[in-house]
Tab-separated table of C-alpha atoms in Angstrom:
chain	number	residue	atom	x	y	z
A	30	UNK	CA	0.000	0.000	0.000
A	31	UNK	CA	1.246	3.485	-0.844
A	32	UNK	CA	0.902	6.578	1.309
A	33	UNK	CA	-1.518	7.954	-1.309
A	34	UNK	CA	-3.727	4.849	-0.973
A	35	UNK	CA	-3.585	5.167	2.812
A	36	UNK	CA	-4.522	8.833	2.502
A	37	UNK	CA	-7.545	7.784	0.446
A	38	UNK	CA	-8.571	5.344	3.213
A	39	UNK	CA	-8.306	8.233	5.641
A	40	UNK	CA	-10.401	10.590	3.515
A	41	UNK	CA	-13.148	8.064	2.728
A	42	UNK	CA	-13.597	6.159	6.008
A	43	UNK	CA	-13.357	8.706	8.816
A	44	UNK	CA	-15.837	11.160	10.284
A	45	UNK	CA	-15.594	14.804	9.197
A	46	UNK	CA	-14.359	15.915	12.639
A	47	UNK	CA	-11.435	13.442	12.378
A	48	UNK	CA	-10.621	14.815	8.918
A	49	UNK	CA	-10.647	18.310	10.455
A	50	UNK	CA	-7.543	17.283	12.451
A	51	UNK	CA	-5.572	17.486	9.182
A	52	UNK	CA	-3.803	14.145	9.617
A	53	UNK	CA	-1.538	13.030	6.787
A	54	UNK	CA	0.127	9.684	6.179
A	55	UNK	CA	3.913	10.123	6.289
A	56	UNK	CA	5.138	6.531	5.969
A	57	UNK	CA	3.963	2.925	5.901
A	58	UNK	CA	5.505	-0.450	6.575
A	59	UNK	CA	4.061	-3.930	6.455
A	60	UNK	CA	2.999	-3.652	10.109
A	61	UNK	CA	3.135	0.061	10.844
A	62	UNK	CA	2.031	3.545	9.896
A	63	UNK	CA	3.355	7.013	10.675
A	64	UNK	CA	0.927	9.924	10.550
A	65	UNK	CA	1.456	13.644	11.090
A	66	UNK	CA	-0.889	15.770	13.158
A	67	UNK	CA	-0.220	19.391	12.186
A	68	UNK	CA	-0.083	22.009	14.913
A	69	UNK	CA	-3.223	24.094	15.176
A	70	UNK	CA	-4.232	26.676	17.754
A	71	UNK	CA	-7.743	25.235	17.405
A	72	UNK	CA	-6.508	21.978	18.962
A	73	UNK	CA	-4.683	23.642	21.867
A	74	UNK	CA	-6.094	23.746	25.353
A	75	UNK	CA	-5.648	26.436	27.959
A	76	UNK	CA	-1.924	26.888	28.483
A	77	UNK	CA	-1.069	26.223	24.833
A	78	UNK	CA	-0.571	22.456	24.809
A	79	UNK	CA	-2.164	20.220	22.213
A	80	UNK	CA	-5.319	18.643	23.634
A	81	UNK	CA	-5.299	15.051	24.792
A	82	UNK	CA	-8.479	14.369	22.835
A	83	UNK	CA	-6.745	15.279	19.568
A	84	UNK	CA	-3.777	13.073	20.433
A	85	UNK	CA	-6.010	10.126	21.324
A	86	UNK	CA	-7.980	10.484	18.092
A	87	UNK	CA	-4.697	10.600	16.146
A	88	UNK	CA	-3.449	7.414	17.848
A	89	UNK	CA	-6.747	5.667	17.112
A	90	UNK	CA	-6.629	6.746	13.459
A	91	UNK	CA	-3.002	5.682	13.031
A	92	UNK	CA	-3.929	2.199	14.229
A	93	UNK	CA	-6.611	1.884	11.531
A	94	UNK	CA	-4.077	2.888	8.877
A	95	UNK	CA	-1.485	0.411	10.222
A	96	UNK	CA	-4.035	-2.438	10.196
A	97	UNK	CA	-5.103	-1.453	6.673
A	98	UNK	CA	-1.478	-1.449	5.497
A	99	UNK	CA	-0.880	-4.884	7.014
A	100	UNK	CA	-4.022	-6.319	5.414
A	101	UNK	CA	-3.438	-4.659	2.039
A	102	UNK	CA	-6.532	-2.478	2.232
A	103	UNK	CA	-9.267	-1.166	4.465
A	104	UNK	CA	-11.734	-3.496	6.148
A	105	UNK	CA	-14.362	-2.465	8.680
A	106	UNK	CA	-12.976	-2.441	12.218
A	107	UNK	CA	-13.764	-0.909	15.563
A	108	UNK	CA	-11.839	0.163	18.633
A	109	UNK	CA	-12.155	-2.293	21.513
A	110	UNK	CA	-9.714	-0.622	23.906
A	111	UNK	CA	-7.334	2.313	23.996
A	112	UNK	CA	-5.112	3.301	26.875
A	113	UNK	CA	-3.071	6.482	26.607
A	114	UNK	CA	-0.375	7.852	28.910
A	115	UNK	CA	0.599	11.484	28.432
A	116	UNK	CA	4.202	12.368	29.209
A	117	UNK	CA	4.691	15.975	28.096
A	118	UNK	CA	2.791	18.734	26.395
A	119	UNK	CA	3.336	19.567	22.753
A	120	UNK	CA	3.231	23.288	22.044
A	121	UNK	CA	3.639	24.916	18.653
A	122	UNK	CA	4.826	21.770	16.831
A	123	UNK	CA	3.402	19.011	14.690
A	124	UNK	CA	3.107	15.550	16.212
A	125	UNK	CA	4.337	12.346	14.572
A	126	UNK	CA	2.191	9.336	15.416
A	127	UNK	CA	3.798	5.931	14.912
A	128	UNK	CA	1.513	2.887	15.200
A	129	UNK	CA	3.219	-0.507	15.197
A	130	UNK	CA	1.159	-3.679	15.187
A	131	UNK	CA	2.248	-6.128	17.857
A	132	UNK	CA	-0.235	-8.806	16.809
A	133	UNK	CA	-2.566	-9.094	13.849
A	134	UNK	CA	-5.039	-11.945	13.843
A	135	UNK	CA	-8.084	-12.691	11.723
A	136	UNK	CA	-10.435	-10.883	14.090
A	137	UNK	CA	-8.255	-8.820	16.452
A	138	UNK	CA	-5.353	-6.407	16.086
A	139	UNK	CA	-3.086	-4.986	18.791
A	140	UNK	CA	-0.804	-1.964	18.420
A	141	UNK	CA	1.630	0.186	20.333
A	142	UNK	CA	1.515	3.857	19.393
A	143	UNK	CA	4.050	6.591	20.143
A	144	UNK	CA	3.290	10.276	19.708
A	145	UNK	CA	6.315	12.549	19.440
A	146	UNK	CA	6.989	16.257	18.999
A	147	UNK	CA	8.049	16.498	15.337
A	148	UNK	CA	10.535	19.300	16.062
A	149	UNK	CA	12.332	18.054	19.178
A	150	UNK	CA	11.587	14.347	18.850
A	151	UNK	CA	10.488	14.302	22.496
A	152	UNK	CA	7.962	11.638	23.396
A	153	UNK	CA	4.610	13.259	24.186
A	154	UNK	CA	2.425	10.187	24.752
A	155	UNK	CA	2.155	6.436	24.381
A	156	UNK	CA	-0.970	4.484	23.572
A	157	UNK	CA	-1.937	0.859	23.445
A	158	UNK	CA	-4.838	-0.006	21.151
A	159	UNK	CA	-6.929	-3.096	20.494
A	160	UNK	CA	-9.217	-3.415	17.470
A	161	UNK	CA	-11.879	-5.889	16.427
A	162	UNK	CA	-11.724	-6.589	12.693
A	163	UNK	CA	-15.261	-6.849	11.373
A	164	UNK	CA	-14.699	-7.659	7.718
């Protein structure tokens, strides 16, 4: 799968508010995806840090793209569990979201996701996601 094909999956299969985040697919591997969440004042909370809700949505979305890359295309799936630990605020910088599948079965997928400040490289958050594959 190419980044353009993954971008098409993103544009066709996600809710308009997720598309409003401006996520782009930066890179793909056979079991991983890297997305970019561009900095936006609209996504910042009081104090100037990027909101946790935006970061969690980005981690969730990156997992769908990683599963799609591993399966060679999009299939319906749904989040079963997501656990996110925030480590530092991101202010004024894009965020790189790297989702790596740790297990991909016929009906379940598991991923570890790191979210890093694109300028400094500092780790902002980690997430663990579990998906049910419906199709």
